XYZ file of C-alpha atoms in Angstrom:
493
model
C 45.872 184.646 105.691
C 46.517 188.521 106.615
C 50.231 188.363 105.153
C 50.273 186.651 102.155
C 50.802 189.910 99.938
C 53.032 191.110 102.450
C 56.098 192.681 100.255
C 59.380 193.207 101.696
C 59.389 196.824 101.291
C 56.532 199.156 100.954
C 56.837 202.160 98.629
C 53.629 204.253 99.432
C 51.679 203.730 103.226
C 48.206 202.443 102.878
C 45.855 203.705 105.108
C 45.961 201.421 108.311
C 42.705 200.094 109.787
C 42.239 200.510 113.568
C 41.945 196.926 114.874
C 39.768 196.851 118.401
C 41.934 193.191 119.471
C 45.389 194.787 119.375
C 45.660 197.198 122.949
C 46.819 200.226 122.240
C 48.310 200.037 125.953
C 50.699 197.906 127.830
C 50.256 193.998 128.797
C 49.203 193.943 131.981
C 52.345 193.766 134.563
C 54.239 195.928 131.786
C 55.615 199.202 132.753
C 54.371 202.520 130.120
C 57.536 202.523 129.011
C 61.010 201.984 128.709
C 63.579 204.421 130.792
C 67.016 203.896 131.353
C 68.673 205.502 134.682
C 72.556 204.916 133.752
C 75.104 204.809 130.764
C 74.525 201.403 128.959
C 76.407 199.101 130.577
C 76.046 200.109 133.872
C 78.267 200.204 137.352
C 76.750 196.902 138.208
C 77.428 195.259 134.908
C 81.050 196.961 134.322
C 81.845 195.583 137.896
C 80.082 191.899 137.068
C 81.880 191.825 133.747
C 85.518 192.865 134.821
C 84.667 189.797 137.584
C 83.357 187.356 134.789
C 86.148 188.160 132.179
C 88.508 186.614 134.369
C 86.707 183.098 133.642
C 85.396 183.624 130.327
C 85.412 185.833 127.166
C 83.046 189.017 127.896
C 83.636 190.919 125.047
C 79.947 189.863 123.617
C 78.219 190.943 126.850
C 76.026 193.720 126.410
C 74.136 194.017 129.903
C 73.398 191.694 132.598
C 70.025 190.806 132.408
C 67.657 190.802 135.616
C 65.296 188.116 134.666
C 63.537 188.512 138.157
C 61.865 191.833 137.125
C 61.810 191.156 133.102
C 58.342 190.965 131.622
C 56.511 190.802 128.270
C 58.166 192.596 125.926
C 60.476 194.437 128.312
C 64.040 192.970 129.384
C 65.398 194.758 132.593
C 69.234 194.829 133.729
C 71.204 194.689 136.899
C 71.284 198.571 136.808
C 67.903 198.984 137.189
C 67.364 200.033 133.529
C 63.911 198.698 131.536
C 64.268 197.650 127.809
C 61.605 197.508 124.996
C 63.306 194.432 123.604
C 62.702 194.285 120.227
C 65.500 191.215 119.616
C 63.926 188.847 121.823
C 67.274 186.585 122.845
C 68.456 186.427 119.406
C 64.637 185.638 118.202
C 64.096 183.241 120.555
C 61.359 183.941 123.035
C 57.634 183.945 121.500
C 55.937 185.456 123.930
C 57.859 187.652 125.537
C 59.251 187.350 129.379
C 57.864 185.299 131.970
C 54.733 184.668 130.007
C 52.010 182.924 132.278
C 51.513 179.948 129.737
C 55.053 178.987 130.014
C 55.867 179.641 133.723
C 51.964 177.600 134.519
C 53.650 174.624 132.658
C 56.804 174.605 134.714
C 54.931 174.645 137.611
C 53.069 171.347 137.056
C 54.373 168.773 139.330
C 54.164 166.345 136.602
C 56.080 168.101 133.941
C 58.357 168.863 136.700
C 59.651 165.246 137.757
C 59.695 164.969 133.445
C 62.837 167.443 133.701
C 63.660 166.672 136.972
C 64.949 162.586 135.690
C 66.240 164.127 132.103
C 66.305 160.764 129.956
C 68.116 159.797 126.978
C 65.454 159.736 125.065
C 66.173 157.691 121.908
C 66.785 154.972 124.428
C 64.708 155.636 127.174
C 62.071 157.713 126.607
C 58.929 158.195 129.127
C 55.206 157.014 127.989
C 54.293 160.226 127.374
C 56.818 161.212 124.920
C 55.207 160.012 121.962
C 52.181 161.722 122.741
C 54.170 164.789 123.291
C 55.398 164.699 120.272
C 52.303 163.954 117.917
C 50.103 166.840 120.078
C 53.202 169.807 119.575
C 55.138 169.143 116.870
C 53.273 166.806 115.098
C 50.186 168.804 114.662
C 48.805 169.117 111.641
C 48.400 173.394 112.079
C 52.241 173.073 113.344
C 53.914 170.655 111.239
C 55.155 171.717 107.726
C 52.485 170.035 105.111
C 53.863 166.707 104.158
C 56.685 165.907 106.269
C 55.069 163.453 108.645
C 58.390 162.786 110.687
C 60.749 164.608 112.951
C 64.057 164.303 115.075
C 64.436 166.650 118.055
C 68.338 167.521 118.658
C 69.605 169.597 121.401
C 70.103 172.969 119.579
C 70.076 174.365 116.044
C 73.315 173.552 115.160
C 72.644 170.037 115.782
C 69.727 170.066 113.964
C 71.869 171.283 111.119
C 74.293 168.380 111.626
C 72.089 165.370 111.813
C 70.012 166.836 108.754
C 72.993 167.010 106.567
C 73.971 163.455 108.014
C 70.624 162.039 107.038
C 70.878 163.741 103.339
C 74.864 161.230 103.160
C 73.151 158.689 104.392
C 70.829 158.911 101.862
C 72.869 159.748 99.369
C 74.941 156.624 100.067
C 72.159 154.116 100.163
C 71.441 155.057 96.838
C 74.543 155.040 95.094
C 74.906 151.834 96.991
C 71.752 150.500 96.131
C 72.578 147.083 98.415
C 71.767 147.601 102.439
C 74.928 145.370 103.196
C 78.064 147.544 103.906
C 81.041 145.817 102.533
C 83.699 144.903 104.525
C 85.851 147.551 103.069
C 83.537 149.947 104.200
C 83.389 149.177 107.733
C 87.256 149.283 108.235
C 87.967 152.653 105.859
C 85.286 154.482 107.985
C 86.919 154.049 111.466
C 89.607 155.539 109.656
C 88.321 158.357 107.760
C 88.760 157.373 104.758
C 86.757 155.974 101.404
C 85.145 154.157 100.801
C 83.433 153.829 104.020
C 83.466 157.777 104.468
C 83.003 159.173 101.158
C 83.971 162.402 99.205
C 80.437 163.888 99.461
C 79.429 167.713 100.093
C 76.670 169.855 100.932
C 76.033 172.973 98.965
C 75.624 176.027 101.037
C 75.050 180.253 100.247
C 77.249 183.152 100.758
C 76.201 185.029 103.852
C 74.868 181.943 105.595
C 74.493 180.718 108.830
C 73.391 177.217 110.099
C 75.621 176.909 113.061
C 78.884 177.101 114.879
C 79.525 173.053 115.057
C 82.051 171.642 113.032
C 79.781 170.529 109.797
C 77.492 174.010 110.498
C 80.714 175.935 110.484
C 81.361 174.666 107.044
C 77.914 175.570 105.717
C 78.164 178.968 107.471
C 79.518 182.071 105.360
C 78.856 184.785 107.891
C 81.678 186.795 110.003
C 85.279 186.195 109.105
C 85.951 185.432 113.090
C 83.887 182.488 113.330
C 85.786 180.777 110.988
C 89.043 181.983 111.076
C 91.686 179.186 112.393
C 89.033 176.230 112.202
C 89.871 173.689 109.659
C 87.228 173.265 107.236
C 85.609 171.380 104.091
C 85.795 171.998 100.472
C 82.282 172.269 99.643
C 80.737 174.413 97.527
C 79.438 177.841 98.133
C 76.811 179.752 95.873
C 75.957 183.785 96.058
C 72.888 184.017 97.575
C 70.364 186.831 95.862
C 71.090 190.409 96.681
C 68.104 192.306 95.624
C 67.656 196.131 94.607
C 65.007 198.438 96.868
C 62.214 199.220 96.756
C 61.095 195.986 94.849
C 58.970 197.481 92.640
C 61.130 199.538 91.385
C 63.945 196.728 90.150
C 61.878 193.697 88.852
C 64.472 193.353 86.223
C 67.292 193.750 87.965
C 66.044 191.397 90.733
C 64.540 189.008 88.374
C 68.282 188.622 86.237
C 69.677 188.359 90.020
C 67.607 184.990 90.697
C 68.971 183.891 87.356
C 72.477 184.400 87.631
C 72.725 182.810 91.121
C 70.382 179.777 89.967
C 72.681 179.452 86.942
C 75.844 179.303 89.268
C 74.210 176.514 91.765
C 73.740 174.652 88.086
C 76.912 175.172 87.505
C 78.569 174.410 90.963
C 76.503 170.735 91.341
C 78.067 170.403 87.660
C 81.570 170.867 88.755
C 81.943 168.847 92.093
C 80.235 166.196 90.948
C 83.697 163.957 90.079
C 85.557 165.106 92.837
C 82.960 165.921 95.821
C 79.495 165.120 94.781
C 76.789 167.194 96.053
C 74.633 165.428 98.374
C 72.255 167.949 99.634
C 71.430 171.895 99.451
C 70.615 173.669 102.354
C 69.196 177.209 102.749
C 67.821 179.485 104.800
C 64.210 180.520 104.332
C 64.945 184.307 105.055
C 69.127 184.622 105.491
C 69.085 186.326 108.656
C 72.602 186.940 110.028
C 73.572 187.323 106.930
C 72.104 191.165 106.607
C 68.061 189.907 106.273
C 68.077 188.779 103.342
C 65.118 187.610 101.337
C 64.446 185.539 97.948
C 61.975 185.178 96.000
C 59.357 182.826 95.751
C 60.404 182.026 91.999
C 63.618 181.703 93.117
C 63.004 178.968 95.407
C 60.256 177.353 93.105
C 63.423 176.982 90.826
C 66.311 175.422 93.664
C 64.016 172.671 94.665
C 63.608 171.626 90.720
C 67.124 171.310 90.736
C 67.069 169.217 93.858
C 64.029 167.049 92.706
C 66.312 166.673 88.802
C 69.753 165.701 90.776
C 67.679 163.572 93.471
C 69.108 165.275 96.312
C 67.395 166.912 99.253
C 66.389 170.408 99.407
C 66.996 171.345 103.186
C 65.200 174.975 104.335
C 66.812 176.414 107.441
C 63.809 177.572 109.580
C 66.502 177.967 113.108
C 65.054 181.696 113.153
C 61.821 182.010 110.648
C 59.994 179.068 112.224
C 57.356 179.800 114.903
C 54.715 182.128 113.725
C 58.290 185.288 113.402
C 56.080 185.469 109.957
C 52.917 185.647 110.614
C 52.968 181.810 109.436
C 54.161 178.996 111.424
C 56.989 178.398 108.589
C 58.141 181.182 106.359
C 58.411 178.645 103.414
C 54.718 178.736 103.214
C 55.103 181.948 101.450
C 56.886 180.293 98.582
C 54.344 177.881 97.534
C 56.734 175.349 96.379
C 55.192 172.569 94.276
C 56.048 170.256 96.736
C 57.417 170.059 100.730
C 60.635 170.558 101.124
C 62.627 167.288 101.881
C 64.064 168.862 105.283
C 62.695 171.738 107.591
C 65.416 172.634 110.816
C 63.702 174.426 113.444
C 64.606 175.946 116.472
C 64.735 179.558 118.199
C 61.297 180.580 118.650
C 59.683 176.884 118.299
C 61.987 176.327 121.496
C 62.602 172.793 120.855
C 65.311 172.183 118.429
C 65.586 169.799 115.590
C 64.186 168.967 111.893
C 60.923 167.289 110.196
C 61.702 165.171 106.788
C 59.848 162.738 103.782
C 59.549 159.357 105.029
C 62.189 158.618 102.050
C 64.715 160.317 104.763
C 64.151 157.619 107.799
C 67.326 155.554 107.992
C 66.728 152.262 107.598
C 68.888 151.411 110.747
C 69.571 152.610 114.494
C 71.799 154.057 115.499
C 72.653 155.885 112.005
C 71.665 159.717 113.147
C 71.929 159.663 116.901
C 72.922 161.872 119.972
C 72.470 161.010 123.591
C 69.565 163.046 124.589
C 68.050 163.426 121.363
C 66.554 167.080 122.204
C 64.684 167.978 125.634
C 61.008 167.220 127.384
C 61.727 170.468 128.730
C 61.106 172.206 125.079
C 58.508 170.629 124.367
C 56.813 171.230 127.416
C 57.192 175.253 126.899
C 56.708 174.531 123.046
C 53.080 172.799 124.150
C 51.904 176.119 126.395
C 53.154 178.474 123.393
C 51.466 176.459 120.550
C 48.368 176.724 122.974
C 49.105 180.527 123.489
C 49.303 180.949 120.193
C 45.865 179.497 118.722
C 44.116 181.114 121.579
C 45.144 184.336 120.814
C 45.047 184.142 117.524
C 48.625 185.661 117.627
C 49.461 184.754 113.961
C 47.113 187.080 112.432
C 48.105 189.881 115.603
C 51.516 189.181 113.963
C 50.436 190.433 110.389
C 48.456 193.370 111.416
C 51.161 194.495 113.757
C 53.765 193.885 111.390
C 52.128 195.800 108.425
C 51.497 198.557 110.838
C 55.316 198.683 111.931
C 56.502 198.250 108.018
C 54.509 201.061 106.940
C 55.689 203.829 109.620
C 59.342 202.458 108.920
C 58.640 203.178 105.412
C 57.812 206.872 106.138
C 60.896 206.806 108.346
C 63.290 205.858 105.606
C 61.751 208.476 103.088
C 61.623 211.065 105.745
C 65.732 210.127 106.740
C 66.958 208.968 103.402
C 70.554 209.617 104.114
C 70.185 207.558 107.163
C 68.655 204.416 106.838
C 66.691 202.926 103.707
C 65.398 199.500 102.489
C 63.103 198.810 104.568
C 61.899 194.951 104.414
C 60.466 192.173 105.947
C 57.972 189.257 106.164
C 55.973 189.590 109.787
C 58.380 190.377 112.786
C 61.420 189.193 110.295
C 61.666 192.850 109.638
C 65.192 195.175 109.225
C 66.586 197.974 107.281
C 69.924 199.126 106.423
C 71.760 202.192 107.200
C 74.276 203.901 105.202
C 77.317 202.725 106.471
C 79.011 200.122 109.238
C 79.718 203.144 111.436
C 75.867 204.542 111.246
C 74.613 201.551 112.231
C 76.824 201.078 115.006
C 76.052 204.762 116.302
C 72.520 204.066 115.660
C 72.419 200.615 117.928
C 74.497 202.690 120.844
C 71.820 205.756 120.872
C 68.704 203.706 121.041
C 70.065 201.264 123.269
C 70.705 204.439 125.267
C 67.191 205.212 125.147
C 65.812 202.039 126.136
C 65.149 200.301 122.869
C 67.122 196.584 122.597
C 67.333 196.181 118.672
C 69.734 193.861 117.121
C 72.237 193.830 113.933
C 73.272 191.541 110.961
C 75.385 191.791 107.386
C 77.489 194.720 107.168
C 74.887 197.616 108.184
C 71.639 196.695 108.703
C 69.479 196.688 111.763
C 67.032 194.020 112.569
C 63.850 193.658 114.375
C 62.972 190.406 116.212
C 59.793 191.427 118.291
C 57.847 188.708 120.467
C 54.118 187.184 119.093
C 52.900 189.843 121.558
C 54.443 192.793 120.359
C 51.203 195.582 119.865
C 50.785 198.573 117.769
C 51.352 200.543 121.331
C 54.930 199.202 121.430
C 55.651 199.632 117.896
C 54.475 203.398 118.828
C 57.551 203.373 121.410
C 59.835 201.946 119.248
C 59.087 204.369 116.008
C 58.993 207.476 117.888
C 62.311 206.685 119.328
C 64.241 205.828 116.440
C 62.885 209.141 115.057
C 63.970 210.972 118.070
C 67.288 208.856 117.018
C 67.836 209.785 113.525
C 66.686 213.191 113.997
C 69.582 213.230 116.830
C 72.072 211.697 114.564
C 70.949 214.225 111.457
C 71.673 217.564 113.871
C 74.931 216.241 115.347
């Protein structure tokens, strides 16, 4: 595979071969480029939003979005205004706006009258579900090696809730080691209480983010004002690696970083296990709200021998890396862990929403990690066209060359605007770079918005880059010549 010596920053830019498959023009029904005719938000969307706020909180609104007129990589507004949108809903779209795959499946009559009856389906699920199933998710090119199973949830956050439910569950059965619940234990738990519920936790990172549920919240370490006034659990929190850039240039320094926060999740597990006994670890494979963030392999190598010594799960976050964002269909492939992972979430760009696991994880009873609808056909039926989108245009190795490409030229950028913006990382279209300060970045984000180019933030100051599967070198030409124009704008004023 293209990226598997793909670094997370590049030092010195390698001579970049030509490649005839990637256009060096626009998809067809694309405009050239993107152009912008008013301020950013526009009369349309000030007057829509001083309407909406009188319902709902606005102060997260952007732009309203003209879906109508939206296609491949560009997002268009009420206002007439055309986006290169390089954030893709939050990392969520694979191939881009109104993609023919996905808008020929929801045009079927079949899959139609699928949505159309929306059934519960861990109770009543149509014939064809199980097939579903075993041809998307289930394939073997799709499905992380050796996790054979999966449960589809209704969003990432639930994904993140039923997977740390199945790790207590687990957890429980074998500290129980009797399938019988005592009789104890079926009147403390309608009360909250032990020993029915027990005094378990989940071990989570700083900078975080699996969700905004209630559990999710707990795991999440993110913005202060997502927490702030919620009641919450006691569970332990470990510092996540912060590493020094370029890489090459701080393998000691990084490598005593992967040792002093393995040393405190030792240390942590140690501690809570007589008062709240970890049950589980969770993680995400890149930390992505969190300011980008990336581990190394070693690193990870290490936290699942920890899980496999305490026999507890190791559970990788995939909500935003999963889907071929890394040139791979999970980024955890890049870690080459001796063994699978007990516990894979997925959602965002895989569409569907939910997590595979070991056989060792299937509850041994119904009704023990349940929701009503237990995801949506819907998802899967987009998932099915993208999957097929995907192998038939090979997009997983268009994602590597593309994304070397792009890392390169950023590269430059960064040594050409030092005082501006600098490490420069990323693994595919997982890709950001930080700029010097909270008030840079948020100058930086205004201007190119400005100029047409949708990027999006995370941590403190960095900028990220979520680009579809479709995203060309001709785009990434856009993008890089505006965020020159940008810095050099922000340099002179």
């Amino acid at each position: 595979m293209l990226c598997k010596n793909i670094v997370y920053s590049v030092r010195k830019r390698p001579k970049v071969r030509q490649l005839h498959h990637i256009p060096k023009a626009p998809l067809p029904g694309e405009p050239a480029k993107p152009y912008t005719l008013t301020e950013i938000p526009g009369p349309r969307s000030e007057a829509l939003l001083n309407e909406f706020s009188r319902i709902q909180q606005v102060g997260t609104i952007q732009y309203f979005a003209d879906y109508q007129r939206s296609i491949g990589n560009y997002l268009a507004d009420i206002d007439g205004n055309v986006f290169l949108d390089m954030f893709m809903q939050i990392s969520t779209l694979p191939l881009g706006y109104n993609h023919r795959s996905i808008l020929g499946a929801l045009a079927c009559a079949g899959n139609q009258r699928i949505m159309a009856n929306r059934p519960a389906l861990g109770v009543f699920p149509g014939l064809e579900w199980p097939c579903k199933i075993q041809d998307t998710l289930l394939q073997p090119c799709v499905a992380p090696k050796g996790l054979p199973c999966v449960f589809t949830t209704m969003c990432g956050a639930c994904a993140t809730e039923h997977a740390i439910q199945m790790a207590f569950v687990k957890y429980a059965e074998r500290r129980r080691r009797d399938d019988n619940f005592t009789k104890e234990e079926k009147k403390s738990a309608r009360l909250n209480k032990p020993p029915g519920c027990p005094e378990l936790s989940i071990l989570s990172f700083q900078g975080g983010f699996h969700g905004r549920t209630f559990g999710a919240l707990a795991l999440t370490h993110y913005k202060y004002i997502m927490k702030i006034d919620m009641p919450s659990l006691p569970w332990p929190v470990a510092p996540f690696p912060q590493y020094l850039y370029p890489l090459d240039q701080h393998e000691k320094e990084n490598k005593e970083e992967d040792e002093r926060c393995i040393e405190q999740v030792e240390d942590l597990i140690e501690q809570y296990e007589q008062k709240i006994p970890v049950a589980g670890i969770i993680i995400e494979a890149i930390q992505s709200e969190g300011g980008d963030r990336h581990a190394s392999p070693d690193f990870f190598q290490r936290l699942q021998n920890i899980t496999k010594k305490k026999c507890i799960p190791l559970i990788l976050d995939e909500a935003q890396t999963g889907g071929g964002a890394t040139g791979r269909i999970w980024a955890h492939e890049y870690f080459e862990l001796n063994i699978p992972p007990d516990i894979v979430t997925f959602s965002n760009k895989m569409q569907a929403h939910g997590f595979y696991h070991s056989p060792e994880y299937m509850p041994t009873r119904p009704y023990r990690v349940f929701n009503t609808w237990m995801g949506d056909p819907s998802q899967i039926l987009i998932l099915e066209a993208v999957l097929q989108t995907i192998e038939a245009e090979d997009l997983l190795t268009h994602v590597c060359h593309v994304s070397n490409y792009l890392l390169c030229q950023l590269n430059t950028l960064q040594h050409e605007f030092p005082d501006l913006i600098n490490s420069v990382r990323g693994r595919g279209f997982i890709i950001a770079f930080d700029t010097s300060c909270k008030e840079m970045k948020n100058k930086l984000l205004q201007l190119m918005r400005s100029k047409g180019i949708q990027v999006g933030d995370c941590g403190f100051k960095s900028i990220r880059l979520r680009p579809s599967l479709i995203f060309g070198e001709y785009h990434a030409d856009i993008f890089l010549e505006t965020l020159r124009s940008c810095l050099q704008e922000l340099t002179e004023s």
